[in-house]
Amino acid sequence: MKGLMHKLYLFLSKSTNLKTKSKIVIFTGTCLFIAILITSIIFYSVYSSVMINKSIEMTKEQLAVAVSNINNELDSYARLLYTLRLDKSLHDQIVKDDSDIYNEYFDTYYGYFIIIRKINDYLNSLRVSCMYPPELELYLLPQKDHPTSYNPIYFDLVKDIDSVSDLPWFKKLMESNRANILWESVTQEDSNDKDNISDVSKTSVFSASIVLRNRKTGQDIAVARIIQSTKQFTNTVKKTLDLNNGSFFILDNQHRIVHSVNTNFESLPKDFIQWNTETYSYPLNGYANITINSKKKTAYLQHDDIMNWQYFYITNNSIILEQIFAWQRLLLLLLIS
């Protein structure tokens, strides 16, 4: 009898030890799982924040490169105009006196006709030297004993001053500091929709004008003007910005669209693109989280002093969020397994 009781005691002792050990194992495993879960959540949060900040900084750099490339194109047009302004040989041809240009045999200004043709050819050679050749026009200001009208059949770049003397851009140029370039832009705008500004695929243009001055006399002798389409900027920004998942806009200082590459939504609310409104307030350079058509997006901004333009790059946040969610799913699978 004593032997049977002893065996029962030993069996119960072993069962109690097994239960205790099981509880310890379960408790230890639970603590370890909780520790791994907390660590994973912290790591996931840090990873998400790092990825978002990295994406923002990278996109800001890409926009800066795109704007720099556009400025390089604008600089090439500025150099062309300053070349004309400083070209003494060109100035000498423009101001040749009556004895040099008048042909007594024909009783015409045939000699001046030849000079203008040479100037026309010279202008064209400068124009085509640009990567994106612009329209180039030269308006000769009235000189003593010089004709002021030329047959456009013969001269496509040298223009009649009378055709532009009453235009706003010409008056503004002549009233401004004539040593500087006057930059202006013609914008695209959907006037039928007062609440939204749409990308209606219209062609916008910008112009740059400068007065040519005789360096000897200080007299104004001509006005040179460049006209160029903004469509060329599409190819420029495509080299650095992802336009399949984002949209690019150029706005002037009146908040009008100068150029746009808009592939993701049809229009922008006006309260979005206007600075210092009650809805949004943007810095001159930086980024802002916005909502368009109930979708969260990030708008990157950069200001340009040459044209007084504001560059916008609006990107879809879904791409980086998908990457983060993919990491989250992988983490959950690892924890479950």
CSV table of C-alpha atoms in Angstrom, one decimal:
chain,number,residue,atom,x,y,z
A,1,MET,CA,0.0,0.0,0.0
A,2,LYS,CA,2.8,2.4,0.9
A,3,GLY,CA,4.5,1.6,-2.5
A,4,LEU,CA,1.3,2.5,-4.4
A,5,MET,CA,0.9,5.8,-2.6
A,6,HIS,CA,4.5,6.6,-3.3
A,7,LYS,CA,4.1,6.0,-7.1
A,8,LEU,CA,0.9,8.1,-7.2
A,9,TYR,CA,2.8,11.0,-5.4
A,10,LEU,CA,5.6,10.8,-7.9
A,11,PHE,CA,3.1,10.9,-10.9
A,12,LEU,CA,1.3,13.9,-9.5
A,13,SER,CA,4.6,15.7,-8.9
A,14,LYS,CA,5.7,15.2,-12.5
A,15,SER,CA,2.3,16.4,-13.9
A,16,THR,CA,2.6,19.5,-11.8
A,17,ASN,CA,6.1,20.2,-13.0
A,18,LEU,CA,5.0,19.7,-16.6
A,19,LYS,CA,2.1,22.2,-16.2
A,20,THR,CA,4.4,24.7,-14.6
A,21,LYS,CA,7.0,24.3,-17.4
A,22,SER,CA,4.3,24.7,-20.0
A,23,LYS,CA,3.1,27.9,-18.4
A,24,ILE,CA,6.6,29.2,-18.3
A,25,VAL,CA,7.1,28.3,-22.0
A,26,ILE,CA,3.8,29.9,-23.0
A,27,PHE,CA,4.6,33.1,-20.9
A,28,THR,CA,8.1,33.4,-22.4
A,29,GLY,CA,6.8,32.9,-25.9
A,30,THR,CA,4.1,35.4,-25.4
A,31,CYS,CA,6.5,38.0,-24.1
A,32,LEU,CA,8.9,37.3,-26.9
A,33,PHE,CA,6.1,37.7,-29.5
A,34,ILE,CA,5.0,41.0,-27.9
A,35,ALA,CA,8.6,42.2,-27.9
A,36,ILE,CA,9.0,41.3,-31.6
A,37,LEU,CA,5.7,42.9,-32.5
A,38,ILE,CA,6.5,46.1,-30.7
A,39,THR,CA,10.0,46.2,-32.3
A,40,SER,CA,8.5,45.5,-35.7
A,41,ILE,CA,5.9,48.3,-35.2
A,42,ILE,CA,8.7,50.8,-34.2
A,43,PHE,CA,10.9,49.7,-37.1
A,44,TYR,CA,7.9,49.9,-39.5
A,45,SER,CA,7.1,53.5,-38.3
A,46,VAL,CA,10.8,54.6,-38.5
A,47,TYR,CA,11.1,52.9,-42.0
A,48,SER,CA,7.9,54.6,-43.2
A,49,SER,CA,9.0,58.0,-42.0
A,50,VAL,CA,12.5,57.5,-43.5
A,51,MET,CA,11.0,56.4,-46.9
A,52,ILE,CA,8.6,59.3,-47.0
A,53,ASN,CA,11.3,61.9,-46.2
A,54,LYS,CA,13.7,60.3,-48.6
A,55,SER,CA,11.0,60.4,-51.4
A,56,ILE,CA,10.2,64.0,-50.6
A,57,GLU,CA,13.9,65.1,-50.7
A,58,MET,CA,14.6,63.2,-53.9
A,59,THR,CA,11.5,64.7,-55.6
A,60,LYS,CA,12.5,68.2,-54.5
A,61,GLU,CA,16.0,67.6,-56.1
A,62,GLN,CA,14.4,66.3,-59.3
A,63,LEU,CA,12.2,69.4,-59.6
A,64,ALA,CA,15.2,71.6,-58.9
A,65,VAL,CA,17.0,69.9,-61.8
A,66,ALA,CA,14.0,70.3,-64.1
A,67,VAL,CA,13.8,74.0,-63.3
A,68,SER,CA,17.5,74.4,-63.8
A,69,ASN,CA,17.2,72.8,-67.2
A,70,ILE,CA,14.4,75.2,-68.2
A,71,ASN,CA,16.5,78.2,-67.0
A,72,ASN,CA,19.3,77.0,-69.2
A,73,GLU,CA,17.0,77.2,-72.2
A,74,LEU,CA,15.9,80.7,-71.2
A,75,ASP,CA,19.5,81.7,-70.7
A,76,SER,CA,20.3,80.5,-74.3
A,77,TYR,CA,17.6,83.0,-75.6
A,78,ALA,CA,19.0,85.7,-73.3
A,79,ARG,CA,22.5,85.2,-74.7
A,80,LEU,CA,21.1,85.4,-78.2
A,81,LEU,CA,19.5,88.8,-77.5
A,82,TYR,CA,22.6,90.1,-75.7
A,83,THR,CA,24.7,89.0,-78.7
A,84,LEU,CA,22.5,91.2,-80.9
A,85,ARG,CA,22.8,94.1,-78.5
A,86,LEU,CA,26.6,94.0,-78.4
A,87,ASP,CA,27.2,93.2,-82.1
A,88,LYS,CA,28.9,96.3,-83.3
A,89,SER,CA,29.0,95.0,-86.9
A,90,LEU,CA,25.3,94.6,-86.9
A,91,HIS,CA,24.8,98.1,-85.5
A,92,ASP,CA,27.0,99.6,-88.2
A,93,GLN,CA,24.9,98.0,-90.9
A,94,ILE,CA,21.7,99.3,-89.4
A,95,VAL,CA,22.9,102.9,-89.2
A,96,LYS,CA,24.7,103.2,-92.5
A,97,ASP,CA,24.2,106.7,-93.9
A,98,ASP,CA,22.3,107.8,-97.0
A,99,SER,CA,25.4,107.8,-99.3
A,100,ASP,CA,26.0,104.1,-98.5
A,101,ILE,CA,22.5,102.9,-99.1
A,102,TYR,CA,21.0,105.0,-101.8
A,103,ASN,CA,21.2,103.9,-105.5
A,104,GLU,CA,21.1,106.9,-107.8
A,105,TYR,CA,20.8,104.8,-111.0
A,106,PHE,CA,17.7,103.0,-109.8
A,107,ASP,CA,16.6,106.0,-107.6
A,108,THR,CA,15.8,103.4,-104.9
A,109,TYR,CA,17.1,102.2,-101.6
A,110,TYR,CA,18.4,99.0,-103.3
A,111,GLY,CA,21.7,99.2,-101.4
A,112,TYR,CA,19.8,99.2,-98.1
A,113,PHE,CA,17.7,96.3,-99.4
A,114,ILE,CA,20.9,94.3,-99.7
A,115,ILE,CA,22.0,95.2,-96.2
A,116,ILE,CA,18.7,94.1,-94.7
A,117,ARG,CA,18.8,90.8,-96.6
A,118,LYS,CA,22.3,90.2,-95.0
A,119,ILE,CA,20.9,91.1,-91.6
A,120,ASN,CA,18.0,88.7,-92.2
A,121,ASP,CA,20.3,85.9,-93.0
A,122,TYR,CA,22.5,86.6,-90.0
A,123,LEU,CA,19.5,86.6,-87.7
A,124,ASN,CA,18.4,83.2,-89.1
A,125,SER,CA,21.8,81.7,-88.5
A,126,LEU,CA,21.6,82.8,-84.8
A,127,ARG,CA,18.1,81.5,-84.5
A,128,VAL,CA,18.8,78.0,-85.8
A,129,SER,CA,21.9,77.6,-83.5
A,130,CYS,CA,19.5,77.2,-80.5
A,131,MET,CA,18.5,73.7,-79.5
A,132,TYR,CA,14.9,74.7,-79.9
A,133,PRO,CA,15.0,77.5,-82.6
A,134,PRO,CA,12.6,80.3,-81.6
A,135,GLU,CA,10.9,82.9,-83.7
A,136,LEU,CA,13.3,85.9,-84.0
A,137,GLU,CA,12.2,89.3,-85.1
A,138,LEU,CA,14.1,92.5,-85.5
A,139,TYR,CA,12.2,95.8,-85.7
A,140,LEU,CA,14.3,98.7,-87.0
A,141,LEU,CA,13.6,102.0,-85.4
A,142,PRO,CA,13.4,105.1,-87.6
A,143,GLN,CA,16.8,106.5,-88.8
A,144,LYS,CA,17.5,109.6,-90.7
A,145,ASP,CA,16.9,109.1,-94.5
A,146,HIS,CA,16.2,105.4,-93.9
A,147,PRO,CA,13.1,103.6,-95.1
A,148,THR,CA,11.0,102.2,-92.2
A,149,SER,CA,8.9,99.7,-94.2
A,150,TYR,CA,10.1,96.5,-95.8
A,151,ASN,CA,8.4,93.9,-98.0
A,152,PRO,CA,7.7,90.9,-95.8
A,153,ILE,CA,8.0,88.7,-98.9
A,154,TYR,CA,11.7,89.3,-98.8
A,155,PHE,CA,12.4,89.8,-95.1
A,156,ASP,CA,10.8,87.3,-92.7
A,157,LEU,CA,12.9,88.3,-89.7
A,158,VAL,CA,13.3,92.0,-90.2
A,159,LYS,CA,9.9,93.6,-89.5
A,160,ASP,CA,8.1,96.8,-90.0
A,161,ILE,CA,8.2,98.9,-86.9
A,162,ASP,CA,4.8,100.4,-87.6
A,163,SER,CA,3.2,96.9,-87.1
A,164,VAL,CA,4.1,96.8,-83.4
A,165,SER,CA,4.5,100.4,-82.3
A,166,ASP,CA,1.0,100.4,-80.7
A,167,LEU,CA,1.2,97.0,-79.1
A,168,PRO,CA,1.4,96.7,-75.2
A,169,TRP,CA,4.6,94.8,-75.1
A,170,PHE,CA,6.4,97.3,-77.3
A,171,LYS,CA,5.2,100.3,-75.2
A,172,LYS,CA,6.2,98.5,-72.0
A,173,LEU,CA,9.7,97.8,-73.4
A,174,MET,CA,10.3,101.4,-74.5
A,175,GLU,CA,9.1,102.7,-71.1
A,176,SER,CA,11.3,100.2,-69.1
A,177,ASN,CA,15.0,100.0,-68.5
A,178,ARG,CA,16.0,99.4,-72.1
A,179,ALA,CA,19.3,97.8,-71.1
A,180,ASN,CA,17.4,94.8,-69.7
A,181,ILE,CA,15.4,92.0,-71.3
A,182,LEU,CA,11.6,92.2,-71.0
A,183,TRP,CA,10.2,88.7,-70.4
A,184,GLU,CA,6.5,88.1,-70.9
A,185,SER,CA,4.3,85.0,-71.2
A,186,VAL,CA,0.9,84.3,-72.8
A,187,THR,CA,-1.0,81.8,-70.8
A,188,GLN,CA,-3.5,79.1,-71.4
A,189,GLU,CA,-6.8,79.4,-69.5
A,190,ASP,CA,-10.2,77.9,-69.8
A,191,SER,CA,-12.4,80.9,-69.6
A,192,ASN,CA,-15.6,78.9,-69.6
A,193,ASP,CA,-15.0,77.4,-66.2
A,194,LYS,CA,-14.6,80.1,-63.5
A,195,ASP,CA,-14.1,77.6,-60.6
A,196,ASN,CA,-11.4,75.4,-62.3
A,197,ILE,CA,-8.5,76.0,-64.5
A,198,SER,CA,-8.2,73.1,-67.0
A,199,ASP,CA,-5.5,71.7,-69.1
A,200,VAL,CA,-7.1,72.3,-72.5
A,201,SER,CA,-3.9,71.5,-74.4
A,202,LYS,CA,-3.6,75.0,-75.7
A,203,THR,CA,-0.2,76.3,-76.8
A,204,SER,CA,1.2,79.0,-74.5
A,205,VAL,CA,4.1,81.1,-75.6
A,206,PHE,CA,6.7,83.4,-74.0
A,207,SER,CA,8.6,86.3,-75.4
A,208,ALA,CA,11.9,88.1,-74.7
A,209,SER,CA,12.6,91.6,-76.0
A,210,ILE,CA,15.5,94.0,-75.9
A,211,VAL,CA,16.4,97.4,-77.3
A,212,LEU,CA,19.6,97.6,-79.5
A,213,ARG,CA,21.5,100.8,-79.0
A,214,ASN,CA,24.2,102.4,-81.0
A,215,ARG,CA,27.2,102.3,-78.7
A,216,LYS,CA,28.8,105.4,-80.2
A,217,THR,CA,25.8,107.7,-80.2
A,218,GLY,CA,23.7,106.0,-77.5
A,219,GLN,CA,20.7,106.1,-79.9
A,220,ASP,CA,18.1,103.3,-80.0
A,221,ILE,CA,18.3,101.7,-83.4
A,222,ALA,CA,16.3,98.5,-83.2
A,223,VAL,CA,14.2,96.1,-81.1
A,224,ALA,CA,15.0,92.4,-81.1
A,225,ARG,CA,12.3,90.0,-80.0
A,226,ILE,CA,12.2,86.2,-79.4
A,227,ILE,CA,9.0,84.2,-79.3
A,228,GLN,CA,8.9,80.6,-78.2
A,229,SER,CA,6.3,78.0,-77.4
A,230,THR,CA,6.3,76.4,-73.9
A,231,LYS,CA,5.7,72.9,-75.5
A,232,GLN,CA,9.5,72.4,-75.5
A,233,PHE,CA,9.4,72.3,-71.7
A,234,THR,CA,7.6,69.0,-71.8
A,235,ASN,CA,10.6,67.2,-73.1
A,236,THR,CA,12.8,69.0,-70.6
A,237,VAL,CA,10.9,68.0,-67.5
A,238,LYS,CA,10.3,64.4,-68.8
A,239,LYS,CA,14.1,63.8,-68.4
A,240,THR,CA,13.9,64.3,-64.6
A,241,LEU,CA,10.3,64.0,-63.4
A,242,ASP,CA,8.0,61.0,-63.5
A,243,LEU,CA,5.1,62.4,-65.5
A,244,ASN,CA,3.3,59.0,-65.6
A,245,ASN,CA,2.5,59.3,-61.9
A,246,GLY,CA,2.7,63.1,-61.5
A,247,SER,CA,1.7,66.4,-63.1
A,248,PHE,CA,3.8,69.4,-64.0
A,249,PHE,CA,2.5,73.0,-64.1
A,250,ILE,CA,4.0,76.4,-64.7
A,251,LEU,CA,2.0,79.3,-63.3
A,252,ASP,CA,2.7,83.0,-63.8
A,253,ASN,CA,2.4,85.7,-61.1
A,254,GLN,CA,-1.3,86.0,-61.7
A,255,HIS,CA,-1.8,82.3,-61.0
A,256,ARG,CA,-2.5,81.4,-64.6
A,257,ILE,CA,-1.3,78.3,-66.3
A,258,VAL,CA,1.6,79.0,-68.6
A,259,HIS,CA,2.3,75.4,-69.4
A,260,SER,CA,1.1,72.0,-68.1
A,261,VAL,CA,1.7,68.3,-68.5
A,262,ASN,CA,-1.4,66.9,-66.8
A,263,THR,CA,-2.0,63.2,-67.1
A,264,ASN,CA,-3.8,62.3,-63.9
A,265,PHE,CA,-6.7,64.7,-63.4
A,266,GLU,CA,-8.6,67.1,-65.6
A,267,SER,CA,-8.4,70.3,-63.7
A,268,LEU,CA,-7.1,72.1,-60.6
A,269,PRO,CA,-9.3,74.0,-58.2
A,270,LYS,CA,-8.5,77.7,-58.4
A,271,ASP,CA,-8.1,77.9,-54.6
A,272,PHE,CA,-5.3,75.4,-54.9
A,273,ILE,CA,-3.1,77.4,-57.3
A,274,GLN,CA,-3.7,80.7,-55.7
A,275,TRP,CA,-1.1,81.6,-53.1
A,276,ASN,CA,-1.9,83.1,-49.7
A,277,THR,CA,-5.6,82.1,-49.9
A,278,GLU,CA,-7.6,80.9,-46.9
A,279,THR,CA,-7.5,77.3,-48.2
A,280,TYR,CA,-3.8,77.0,-48.9
A,281,SER,CA,-0.7,79.0,-48.2
A,282,TYR,CA,2.4,78.0,-50.0
A,283,PRO,CA,6.1,78.9,-49.5
A,284,LEU,CA,8.0,80.0,-52.6
A,285,ASN,CA,10.0,76.8,-52.5
A,286,GLY,CA,9.0,73.6,-50.7
A,287,TYR,CA,6.1,71.1,-50.7
A,288,ALA,CA,2.6,70.8,-49.3
A,289,ASN,CA,0.2,67.9,-48.8
A,290,ILE,CA,-3.0,68.5,-50.6
A,291,THR,CA,-6.2,66.8,-51.6
A,292,ILE,CA,-7.5,66.9,-55.2
A,293,ASN,CA,-10.7,65.1,-56.2
A,294,SER,CA,-10.7,63.4,-52.8
A,295,LYS,CA,-7.2,62.0,-53.4
A,296,LYS,CA,-4.2,62.8,-51.3
A,297,LYS,CA,-1.3,64.2,-53.2
A,298,THR,CA,1.9,66.1,-52.6
A,299,ALA,CA,2.6,69.4,-54.4
A,300,TYR,CA,6.2,70.4,-54.8
A,301,LEU,CA,6.9,74.1,-55.6
A,302,GLN,CA,9.8,76.2,-56.8
A,303,HIS,CA,9.9,79.8,-57.8
A,304,ASP,CA,11.8,81.3,-60.7
A,305,ASP,CA,13.0,84.9,-60.8
A,306,ILE,CA,13.7,85.1,-64.5
A,307,MET,CA,10.1,84.8,-65.6
A,308,ASN,CA,8.5,85.2,-62.2
A,309,TRP,CA,7.0,81.8,-62.7
A,310,GLN,CA,6.0,79.2,-60.1
A,311,TYR,CA,6.7,75.6,-60.9
A,312,PHE,CA,4.5,72.9,-59.5
A,313,TYR,CA,5.0,69.1,-59.6
A,314,ILE,CA,2.1,67.2,-58.1
A,315,THR,CA,2.7,63.5,-57.4
A,316,ASN,CA,0.5,60.7,-56.4
A,317,ASN,CA,1.3,59.4,-52.9
A,318,SER,CA,0.0,55.9,-53.7
A,319,ILE,CA,3.4,54.7,-55.1
A,320,ILE,CA,5.4,55.2,-51.9
A,321,LEU,CA,2.4,54.0,-49.8
A,322,GLU,CA,2.2,50.8,-51.9
A,323,GLN,CA,5.9,50.2,-51.1
A,324,ILE,CA,5.3,50.7,-47.4
A,325,PHE,CA,2.2,48.5,-47.4
A,326,ALA,CA,4.1,45.8,-49.2
A,327,TRP,CA,6.7,45.9,-46.4
A,328,GLN,CA,3.8,45.8,-43.9
A,329,ARG,CA,2.3,42.7,-45.5
A,330,LEU,CA,5.7,41.0,-45.6
A,331,LEU,CA,6.2,41.8,-41.9
A,332,LEU,CA,2.8,40.3,-41.0
A,333,LEU,CA,3.5,37.1,-43.0
A,334,LEU,CA,6.8,36.7,-41.1
A,335,LEU,CA,5.0,37.1,-37.8
A,336,ILE,CA,2.3,34.7,-38.6
A,337,SER,CA,4.7,32.1,-39.9
